Amino acid sequence: MSLQEKLAALKAHAEGTLLPADMVAVLHRATDELIASGAQDRALKAGDKAPAFTLHDADGTEISSVELLKKGPLVVTFYRGVWCPYCNLDLEALEEARSEIEARGATLVALSQQNAVNSRKSHRQNNLGFPILVDEAGKTGDAFGVRWNLPGYLQDVHKKLGADLTTFNGEDSWTLPMPARYVIDQTGTIAYAEVNADYTKRPEPSDIFAVLDRLKSENQA
């Protein structure tokens, strides 16, 4: 089953069985408003220079994008948190694709605003072989243009669902990244970008294979 099929099945189950209709309506309203705001169109795109970042992984090790790019292209995925089942499916799919990504000479990292404790939980629950980096207060997400502010009515729903961001993230900005996937080449230029204001939709990990193949071919030329 593809990632898209898994996400669609999860959405159908969540909205048809797990969540009350009024809560589903609020989630749809928030997504529709975010899409209408044009936020995803203002995020960094292919051809833009990627912001350099130095962040800590879940164990406190400092990881620098500049250092990673010395080894090869960098695949960066922004996700919302361990509390988001759509994000967990995305991370699982990326782990399944990791050997293919690494075979093409690239490094894979995931970024979220959640604190180190919850990042470790994400890493453990999804059996990940790539690091989760702590983007404190979403500063790196903001630099990429994917960070957004949750309206008050959506904050209330998050609390009812047990996803209070002040607890998971350890700060009270009530911001999240839109789910996003980037491939950055060794010059620091974005070679691929996929940003979606609808958190239930993610690109297939295999979508980046052709981009990584091209970068590898260009590097060998």
Short mmCIF file of N, CA and C in Angstrom, two decimals, residues 37-207:
data_model
loop_
_atom_site.label_atom_id
_atom_site.label_comp_id
_atom_site.label_asym_id
_atom_site.label_seq_id
_atom_site.Cartn_x
_atom_site.Cartn_y
_atom_site.Cartn_z
N SER A 37 -5.03 31.24 2.72
CA SER A 37 -4.07 32.29 3.09
C SER A 37 -2.88 32.35 2.13
N GLY A 38 -2.68 31.28 1.36
CA GLY A 38 -1.54 31.24 0.45
C GLY A 38 -0.21 30.96 1.12
N ALA A 39 -0.26 30.48 2.37
CA ALA A 39 0.97 30.26 3.13
C ALA A 39 1.92 29.30 2.43
N GLN A 40 1.37 28.23 1.86
CA GLN A 40 2.26 27.25 1.24
C GLN A 40 2.96 27.83 0.00
N ASP A 41 2.33 28.79 -0.65
CA ASP A 41 2.92 29.41 -1.83
C ASP A 41 4.05 30.37 -1.47
N ARG A 42 4.10 30.78 -0.21
CA ARG A 42 5.16 31.69 0.23
C ARG A 42 6.37 30.94 0.80
N ALA A 43 6.25 29.63 0.95
CA ALA A 43 7.37 28.83 1.44
C ALA A 43 8.46 28.77 0.38
N LEU A 44 9.68 28.46 0.81
CA LEU A 44 10.79 28.35 -0.14
C LEU A 44 10.52 27.27 -1.17
N LYS A 45 11.01 27.52 -2.39
CA LYS A 45 10.74 26.64 -3.52
C LYS A 45 12.04 26.17 -4.15
N ALA A 46 11.91 25.24 -5.10
CA ALA A 46 13.07 24.78 -5.86
C ALA A 46 13.73 25.98 -6.53
N GLY A 47 15.04 26.04 -6.43
CA GLY A 47 15.80 27.16 -6.98
C GLY A 47 16.20 28.18 -5.94
N ASP A 48 15.50 28.20 -4.80
CA ASP A 48 15.86 29.10 -3.70
C ASP A 48 17.06 28.55 -2.93
N LYS A 49 17.78 29.44 -2.27
CA LYS A 49 18.85 29.02 -1.37
C LYS A 49 18.24 28.54 -0.06
N ALA A 50 18.68 27.39 0.40
CA ALA A 50 18.17 26.85 1.66
C ALA A 50 18.89 27.50 2.84
N PRO A 51 18.17 27.89 3.87
CA PRO A 51 18.83 28.43 5.06
C PRO A 51 19.69 27.35 5.72
N ALA A 52 20.88 27.71 6.13
CA ALA A 52 21.72 26.78 6.89
C ALA A 52 21.16 26.67 8.31
N PHE A 53 21.29 25.50 8.91
CA PHE A 53 20.82 25.33 10.28
C PHE A 53 21.75 24.40 11.06
N THR A 54 21.83 24.65 12.34
CA THR A 54 22.52 23.77 13.28
C THR A 54 21.56 23.51 14.43
N LEU A 55 21.15 22.25 14.57
CA LEU A 55 20.16 21.87 15.56
C LEU A 55 20.64 20.63 16.32
N HIS A 56 20.00 20.36 17.43
CA HIS A 56 20.33 19.17 18.21
C HIS A 56 19.36 18.04 17.89
N ASP A 57 19.90 16.82 17.86
CA ASP A 57 19.01 15.68 17.70
C ASP A 57 18.40 15.33 19.05
N ALA A 58 17.62 14.25 19.09
CA ALA A 58 16.89 13.91 20.30
C ALA A 58 17.81 13.56 21.47
N ASP A 59 19.06 13.21 21.17
CA ASP A 59 20.02 12.87 22.23
C ASP A 59 20.95 14.02 22.57
N GLY A 60 20.73 15.18 21.95
CA GLY A 60 21.53 16.35 22.27
C GLY A 60 22.75 16.56 21.40
N THR A 61 22.94 15.69 20.41
CA THR A 61 24.08 15.85 19.50
C THR A 61 23.81 16.97 18.50
N GLU A 62 24.78 17.84 18.32
CA GLU A 62 24.63 18.98 17.40
C GLU A 62 24.83 18.50 15.97
N ILE A 63 23.90 18.86 15.10
CA ILE A 63 23.96 18.46 13.69
C ILE A 63 23.84 19.71 12.83
N SER A 64 24.79 19.86 11.91
CA SER A 64 24.86 21.04 11.05
C SER A 64 24.52 20.67 9.61
N SER A 65 23.63 21.43 9.00
CA SER A 65 23.30 21.19 7.59
C SER A 65 24.51 21.43 6.70
N VAL A 66 25.35 22.39 7.07
CA VAL A 66 26.55 22.68 6.28
C VAL A 66 27.48 21.47 6.26
N GLU A 67 27.65 20.84 7.41
CA GLU A 67 28.51 19.66 7.49
C GLU A 67 27.90 18.49 6.73
N LEU A 68 26.60 18.30 6.84
CA LEU A 68 25.94 17.20 6.12
C LEU A 68 26.06 17.38 4.61
N LEU A 69 25.97 18.61 4.14
CA LEU A 69 26.04 18.86 2.70
C LEU A 69 27.43 18.61 2.13
N LYS A 70 28.44 18.55 2.97
CA LYS A 70 29.78 18.20 2.48
C LYS A 70 29.83 16.74 2.03
N LYS A 71 28.90 15.94 2.54
CA LYS A 71 28.88 14.51 2.22
C LYS A 71 28.02 14.20 1.00
N GLY A 72 27.03 15.05 0.73
CA GLY A 72 26.11 14.80 -0.37
C GLY A 72 24.84 15.61 -0.19
N PRO A 73 23.84 15.39 -1.04
CA PRO A 73 22.57 16.12 -0.91
C PRO A 73 21.90 15.83 0.44
N LEU A 74 21.02 16.73 0.82
CA LEU A 74 20.32 16.62 2.10
C LEU A 74 18.82 16.59 1.86
N VAL A 75 18.16 15.59 2.42
CA VAL A 75 16.70 15.49 2.38
C VAL A 75 16.17 15.93 3.74
N VAL A 76 15.36 16.97 3.73
CA VAL A 76 14.81 17.54 4.97
C VAL A 76 13.30 17.40 4.95
N THR A 77 12.75 16.81 5.99
CA THR A 77 11.29 16.73 6.08
C THR A 77 10.83 17.40 7.37
N PHE A 78 9.88 18.30 7.25
CA PHE A 78 9.27 18.95 8.41
C PHE A 78 7.98 18.21 8.76
N TYR A 79 7.81 17.90 10.04
CA TYR A 79 6.57 17.26 10.46
C TYR A 79 6.07 17.88 11.77
N ARG A 80 4.82 17.58 12.11
CA ARG A 80 4.15 18.31 13.18
C ARG A 80 4.48 17.78 14.57
N GLY A 81 4.52 16.46 14.75
CA GLY A 81 4.84 15.93 16.06
C GLY A 81 4.41 14.49 16.24
N VAL A 82 4.84 13.90 17.34
CA VAL A 82 4.55 12.50 17.63
C VAL A 82 3.05 12.26 17.81
N TRP A 83 2.31 13.30 18.14
CA TRP A 83 0.86 13.20 18.36
C TRP A 83 0.08 13.11 17.05
N CYS A 84 0.73 13.33 15.92
CA CYS A 84 0.06 13.38 14.61
C CYS A 84 0.20 12.04 13.88
N PRO A 85 -0.87 11.26 13.74
CA PRO A 85 -0.76 9.95 13.09
C PRO A 85 -0.38 10.04 11.61
N TYR A 86 -0.74 11.13 10.95
CA TYR A 86 -0.36 11.32 9.55
C TYR A 86 1.16 11.48 9.44
N CYS A 87 1.72 12.22 10.39
CA CYS A 87 3.18 12.40 10.42
C CYS A 87 3.89 11.08 10.67
N ASN A 88 3.34 10.26 11.55
CA ASN A 88 3.97 8.99 11.86
C ASN A 88 3.98 8.07 10.64
N LEU A 89 2.90 8.07 9.87
CA LEU A 89 2.88 7.29 8.63
C LEU A 89 3.94 7.81 7.66
N ASP A 90 4.09 9.12 7.60
CA ASP A 90 5.09 9.73 6.72
C ASP A 90 6.50 9.32 7.14
N LEU A 91 6.78 9.37 8.44
CA LEU A 91 8.10 8.99 8.94
C LEU A 91 8.38 7.51 8.67
N GLU A 92 7.37 6.67 8.85
CA GLU A 92 7.53 5.24 8.58
C GLU A 92 7.87 5.01 7.10
N ALA A 93 7.18 5.74 6.22
CA ALA A 93 7.44 5.59 4.79
C ALA A 93 8.84 6.06 4.43
N LEU A 94 9.29 7.13 5.07
CA LEU A 94 10.65 7.62 4.83
C LEU A 94 11.69 6.61 5.32
N GLU A 95 11.42 5.97 6.44
CA GLU A 95 12.34 4.95 6.94
C GLU A 95 12.42 3.78 5.95
N GLU A 96 11.28 3.40 5.39
CA GLU A 96 11.28 2.33 4.39
C GLU A 96 12.08 2.72 3.15
N ALA A 97 12.10 4.01 2.84
CA ALA A 97 12.81 4.50 1.65
C ALA A 97 14.25 4.92 1.96
N ARG A 98 14.64 4.86 3.22
CA ARG A 98 15.94 5.42 3.62
C ARG A 98 17.11 4.76 2.88
N SER A 99 17.07 3.45 2.72
CA SER A 99 18.19 2.78 2.04
C SER A 99 18.33 3.26 0.61
N GLU A 100 17.19 3.53 -0.05
CA GLU A 100 17.21 4.04 -1.42
C GLU A 100 17.76 5.46 -1.45
N ILE A 101 17.40 6.25 -0.46
CA ILE A 101 17.89 7.63 -0.37
C ILE A 101 19.39 7.64 -0.13
N GLU A 102 19.84 6.83 0.81
CA GLU A 102 21.27 6.79 1.14
C GLU A 102 22.09 6.18 0.01
N ALA A 103 21.51 5.25 -0.74
CA ALA A 103 22.21 4.66 -1.88
C ALA A 103 22.50 5.70 -2.95
N ARG A 104 21.72 6.76 -2.95
CA ARG A 104 21.92 7.84 -3.91
C ARG A 104 22.82 8.94 -3.34
N GLY A 105 23.44 8.66 -2.21
CA GLY A 105 24.43 9.57 -1.64
C GLY A 105 23.88 10.67 -0.76
N ALA A 106 22.59 10.60 -0.43
CA ALA A 106 21.95 11.67 0.34
C ALA A 106 21.81 11.29 1.81
N THR A 107 21.63 12.31 2.63
CA THR A 107 21.37 12.15 4.06
C THR A 107 19.95 12.62 4.33
N LEU A 108 19.25 11.91 5.20
CA LEU A 108 17.86 12.22 5.54
C LEU A 108 17.77 12.69 6.98
N VAL A 109 17.08 13.81 7.20
CA VAL A 109 16.80 14.29 8.56
C VAL A 109 15.35 14.77 8.63
N ALA A 110 14.76 14.67 9.82
CA ALA A 110 13.42 15.19 10.06
C ALA A 110 13.49 16.29 11.10
N LEU A 111 12.68 17.32 10.94
CA LEU A 111 12.64 18.44 11.88
C LEU A 111 11.23 18.61 12.43
N SER A 112 11.13 18.83 13.73
CA SER A 112 9.85 19.20 14.33
C SER A 112 10.12 20.15 15.49
N GLN A 113 9.08 20.84 15.92
CA GLN A 113 9.22 21.79 17.02
C GLN A 113 9.11 21.13 18.39
N GLN A 114 8.78 19.85 18.42
CA GLN A 114 8.60 19.20 19.72
C GLN A 114 9.93 19.08 20.46
N ASN A 115 9.86 18.97 21.77
CA ASN A 115 11.07 18.92 22.58
C ASN A 115 11.80 17.58 22.43
N ALA A 116 12.96 17.48 23.04
CA ALA A 116 13.81 16.30 22.87
C ALA A 116 13.13 15.02 23.35
N VAL A 117 12.39 15.11 24.44
CA VAL A 117 11.71 13.92 24.98
C VAL A 117 10.74 13.35 23.96
N ASN A 118 9.93 14.21 23.36
CA ASN A 118 8.95 13.75 22.38
C ASN A 118 9.60 13.40 21.05
N SER A 119 10.73 14.02 20.73
CA SER A 119 11.47 13.63 19.54
C SER A 119 12.02 12.21 19.70
N ARG A 120 12.52 11.90 20.89
CA ARG A 120 12.98 10.53 21.15
C ARG A 120 11.83 9.54 21.03
N LYS A 121 10.67 9.95 21.50
CA LYS A 121 9.49 9.08 21.40
C LYS A 121 9.13 8.83 19.95
N SER A 122 9.17 9.87 19.12
CA SER A 122 8.93 9.72 17.68
C SER A 122 9.92 8.74 17.07
N HIS A 123 11.18 8.92 17.44
CA HIS A 123 12.25 8.09 16.89
C HIS A 123 12.04 6.63 17.27
N ARG A 124 11.70 6.39 18.52
CA ARG A 124 11.52 5.02 19.03
C ARG A 124 10.26 4.38 18.46
N GLN A 125 9.15 5.10 18.48
CA GLN A 125 7.87 4.54 18.02
C GLN A 125 7.91 4.14 16.55
N ASN A 126 8.63 4.91 15.75
CA ASN A 126 8.66 4.67 14.31
C ASN A 126 9.90 3.90 13.86
N ASN A 127 10.71 3.47 14.83
CA ASN A 127 11.92 2.67 14.52
C ASN A 127 12.77 3.33 13.45
N LEU A 128 13.12 4.58 13.68
CA LEU A 128 13.81 5.37 12.66
C LEU A 128 15.32 5.18 12.72
N GLY A 129 15.92 5.15 11.55
CA GLY A 129 17.38 5.08 11.45
C GLY A 129 17.98 6.40 11.03
N PHE A 130 17.17 7.45 11.00
CA PHE A 130 17.65 8.79 10.68
C PHE A 130 17.28 9.72 11.83
N PRO A 131 18.02 10.82 11.99
CA PRO A 131 17.80 11.68 13.16
C PRO A 131 16.57 12.58 13.06
N ILE A 132 15.98 12.82 14.22
CA ILE A 132 14.95 13.84 14.37
C ILE A 132 15.59 15.02 15.08
N LEU A 133 15.53 16.18 14.45
CA LEU A 133 16.16 17.37 14.99
C LEU A 133 15.12 18.27 15.65
N VAL A 134 15.52 18.87 16.75
CA VAL A 134 14.62 19.73 17.53
C VAL A 134 14.71 21.16 17.00
N ASP A 135 13.66 21.59 16.32
CA ASP A 135 13.60 22.96 15.80
C ASP A 135 12.89 23.83 16.83
N GLU A 136 13.64 24.28 17.81
CA GLU A 136 13.07 24.99 18.95
C GLU A 136 12.35 26.26 18.50
N ALA A 137 11.07 26.34 18.89
CA ALA A 137 10.20 27.48 18.56
C ALA A 137 10.01 27.66 17.05
N GLY A 138 10.40 26.64 16.27
CA GLY A 138 10.16 26.67 14.83
C GLY A 138 10.99 27.68 14.06
N LYS A 139 12.16 28.02 14.58
CA LYS A 139 12.98 29.05 13.93
C LYS A 139 13.45 28.63 12.54
N THR A 140 13.83 27.35 12.40
CA THR A 140 14.26 26.88 11.08
C THR A 140 13.07 26.76 10.15
N GLY A 141 11.96 26.26 10.67
CA GLY A 141 10.74 26.21 9.86
C GLY A 141 10.33 27.58 9.37
N ASP A 142 10.50 28.59 10.22
CA ASP A 142 10.19 29.96 9.84
C ASP A 142 11.11 30.42 8.71
N ALA A 143 12.39 30.05 8.80
CA ALA A 143 13.35 30.45 7.76
C ALA A 143 13.01 29.82 6.42
N PHE A 144 12.43 28.61 6.45
CA PHE A 144 11.99 27.95 5.22
C PHE A 144 10.61 28.43 4.78
N GLY A 145 9.94 29.19 5.62
CA GLY A 145 8.62 29.72 5.28
C GLY A 145 7.48 28.75 5.49
N VAL A 146 7.68 27.72 6.33
CA VAL A 146 6.63 26.71 6.51
C VAL A 146 5.92 26.82 7.86
N ARG A 147 6.34 27.74 8.71
CA ARG A 147 5.77 27.86 10.06
C ARG A 147 4.52 28.74 10.02
N TRP A 148 3.50 28.34 10.77
CA TRP A 148 2.27 29.12 10.81
C TRP A 148 1.68 29.10 12.22
N ASN A 149 0.81 30.09 12.49
CA ASN A 149 0.19 30.24 13.81
C ASN A 149 -1.19 29.60 13.83
N LEU A 150 -1.44 28.76 14.82
CA LEU A 150 -2.75 28.15 14.96
C LEU A 150 -3.74 29.14 15.55
N PRO A 151 -4.92 29.30 14.94
CA PRO A 151 -5.93 30.19 15.52
C PRO A 151 -6.45 29.62 16.83
N GLY A 152 -7.05 30.49 17.64
CA GLY A 152 -7.51 30.08 18.97
C GLY A 152 -8.47 28.90 18.95
N TYR A 153 -9.41 28.89 17.99
CA TYR A 153 -10.39 27.79 17.96
C TYR A 153 -9.72 26.45 17.67
N LEU A 154 -8.60 26.46 16.92
CA LEU A 154 -7.89 25.22 16.64
C LEU A 154 -7.05 24.80 17.85
N GLN A 155 -6.54 25.77 18.58
CA GLN A 155 -5.83 25.45 19.83
C GLN A 155 -6.75 24.69 20.78
N ASP A 156 -8.00 25.11 20.85
CA ASP A 156 -8.97 24.45 21.73
C ASP A 156 -9.17 22.99 21.32
N VAL A 157 -9.26 22.74 20.02
CA VAL A 157 -9.43 21.37 19.53
C VAL A 157 -8.20 20.53 19.85
N HIS A 158 -7.03 21.11 19.67
CA HIS A 158 -5.80 20.40 20.01
C HIS A 158 -5.81 19.95 21.47
N LYS A 159 -6.23 20.83 22.34
CA LYS A 159 -6.27 20.49 23.77
C LYS A 159 -7.26 19.36 24.03
N LYS A 160 -8.41 19.40 23.37
CA LYS A 160 -9.41 18.34 23.54
C LYS A 160 -8.90 17.00 23.02
N LEU A 161 -8.05 17.04 22.00
CA LEU A 161 -7.51 15.81 21.41
C LEU A 161 -6.26 15.32 22.14
N GLY A 162 -5.84 16.04 23.18
CA GLY A 162 -4.65 15.64 23.91
C GLY A 162 -3.36 16.01 23.20
N ALA A 163 -3.43 17.01 22.34
CA ALA A 163 -2.26 17.46 21.59
C ALA A 163 -1.97 18.93 21.90
N ASP A 164 -1.85 19.23 23.18
CA ASP A 164 -1.53 20.59 23.62
C ASP A 164 -0.08 20.88 23.26
N LEU A 165 0.12 21.80 22.34
CA LEU A 165 1.47 22.06 21.83
C LEU A 165 2.39 22.65 22.89
N THR A 166 1.84 23.32 23.89
CA THR A 166 2.71 23.86 24.94
C THR A 166 3.38 22.74 25.71
N THR A 167 2.71 21.60 25.79
CA THR A 167 3.28 20.43 26.46
C THR A 167 4.26 19.70 25.55
N PHE A 168 3.86 19.43 24.33
CA PHE A 168 4.69 18.66 23.41
C PHE A 168 5.94 19.43 22.97
N ASN A 169 5.77 20.74 22.78
CA ASN A 169 6.88 21.54 22.25
C ASN A 169 7.68 22.25 23.33
N GLY A 170 7.11 22.36 24.51
CA GLY A 170 7.84 23.01 25.59
C GLY A 170 7.94 24.51 25.45
N GLU A 171 7.06 25.10 24.66
CA GLU A 171 6.98 26.57 24.52
C GLU A 171 5.57 26.92 24.08
N ASP A 172 5.20 28.19 24.19
CA ASP A 172 3.79 28.55 24.05
C ASP A 172 3.47 29.39 22.82
N SER A 173 4.24 29.21 21.75
CA SER A 173 3.98 30.01 20.55
C SER A 173 2.75 29.54 19.78
N TRP A 174 2.32 28.29 20.03
CA TRP A 174 1.23 27.70 19.28
C TRP A 174 1.43 27.85 17.77
N THR A 175 2.60 27.42 17.33
CA THR A 175 2.92 27.39 15.91
C THR A 175 3.30 25.97 15.52
N LEU A 176 3.16 25.68 14.24
CA LEU A 176 3.53 24.38 13.68
C LEU A 176 4.13 24.60 12.30
N PRO A 177 4.91 23.64 11.82
CA PRO A 177 5.30 23.68 10.41
C PRO A 177 4.22 23.03 9.56
N MET A 178 3.98 23.57 8.38
CA MET A 178 3.23 22.81 7.40
C MET A 178 4.09 21.62 7.00
N PRO A 179 3.50 20.45 6.79
CA PRO A 179 4.31 19.32 6.34
C PRO A 179 5.05 19.70 5.06
N ALA A 180 6.34 19.43 5.03
CA ALA A 180 7.16 19.85 3.89
C ALA A 180 8.31 18.87 3.68
N ARG A 181 8.68 18.72 2.42
CA ARG A 181 9.83 17.88 2.06
C ARG A 181 10.73 18.69 1.13
N TYR A 182 12.02 18.72 1.45
CA TYR A 182 13.00 19.44 0.64
C TYR A 182 14.17 18.53 0.30
N VAL A 183 14.69 18.70 -0.90
CA VAL A 183 16.00 18.14 -1.27
C VAL A 183 16.91 19.33 -1.54
N ILE A 184 18.04 19.36 -0.84
CA ILE A 184 19.00 20.45 -0.96
C ILE A 184 20.28 19.91 -1.58
N ASP A 185 20.75 20.55 -2.66
CA ASP A 185 21.97 20.06 -3.29
C ASP A 185 23.20 20.59 -2.55
N GLN A 186 24.38 20.16 -2.98
CA GLN A 186 25.59 20.47 -2.22
C GLN A 186 26.03 21.93 -2.32
N THR A 187 25.39 22.70 -3.19
CA THR A 187 25.65 24.14 -3.22
C THR A 187 24.74 24.89 -2.25
N GLY A 188 23.83 24.15 -1.59
CA GLY A 188 22.88 24.78 -0.69
C GLY A 188 21.62 25.27 -1.37
N THR A 189 21.43 24.86 -2.63
CA THR A 189 20.25 25.26 -3.39
C THR A 189 19.17 24.18 -3.29
N ILE A 190 17.94 24.60 -3.14
CA ILE A 190 16.83 23.66 -3.06
C ILE A 190 16.56 23.07 -4.45
N ALA A 191 16.66 21.76 -4.55
CA ALA A 191 16.45 21.07 -5.83
C ALA A 191 15.03 20.52 -5.94
N TYR A 192 14.37 20.35 -4.81
CA TYR A 192 13.00 19.82 -4.79
C TYR A 192 12.30 20.38 -3.56
N ALA A 193 11.05 20.77 -3.73
CA ALA A 193 10.27 21.28 -2.60
C ALA A 193 8.83 20.84 -2.74
N GLU A 194 8.27 20.33 -1.68
CA GLU A 194 6.85 19.97 -1.63
C GLU A 194 6.32 20.41 -0.27
N VAL A 195 5.44 21.39 -0.28
CA VAL A 195 4.85 21.93 0.95
C VAL A 195 3.33 21.84 0.80
N ASN A 196 2.65 21.35 1.83
CA ASN A 196 1.21 21.21 1.73
C ASN A 196 0.52 21.74 2.98
N ALA A 197 -0.38 22.67 2.79
CA ALA A 197 -1.13 23.23 3.91
C ALA A 197 -2.15 22.24 4.47
N ASP A 198 -2.44 21.19 3.70
CA ASP A 198 -3.34 20.13 4.16
C ASP A 198 -2.50 19.04 4.82
N TYR A 199 -2.57 18.94 6.13
CA TYR A 199 -1.70 18.03 6.88
C TYR A 199 -1.97 16.55 6.60
N THR A 200 -3.09 16.25 5.92
CA THR A 200 -3.41 14.85 5.62
C THR A 200 -2.77 14.38 4.32
N LYS A 201 -2.06 15.27 3.65
CA LYS A 201 -1.44 14.92 2.36
C LYS A 201 0.08 15.05 2.44
N ARG A 202 0.79 14.07 1.92
CA ARG A 202 2.25 14.06 1.89
C ARG A 202 2.71 13.47 0.56
N PRO A 203 3.88 13.88 0.07
CA PRO A 203 4.40 13.26 -1.15
C PRO A 203 4.93 11.86 -0.87
N GLU A 204 4.90 11.02 -1.87
CA GLU A 204 5.54 9.71 -1.74
C GLU A 204 7.05 9.91 -1.61
N PRO A 205 7.71 9.18 -0.73
CA PRO A 205 9.17 9.28 -0.65
C PRO A 205 9.86 9.03 -1.99
N SER A 206 9.28 8.14 -2.79
CA SER A 206 9.89 7.82 -4.09
C SER A 206 9.88 9.00 -5.05
N ASP A 207 9.08 10.03 -4.75
CA ASP A 207 9.03 11.20 -5.63
C ASP A 207 10.38 11.91 -5.73
#
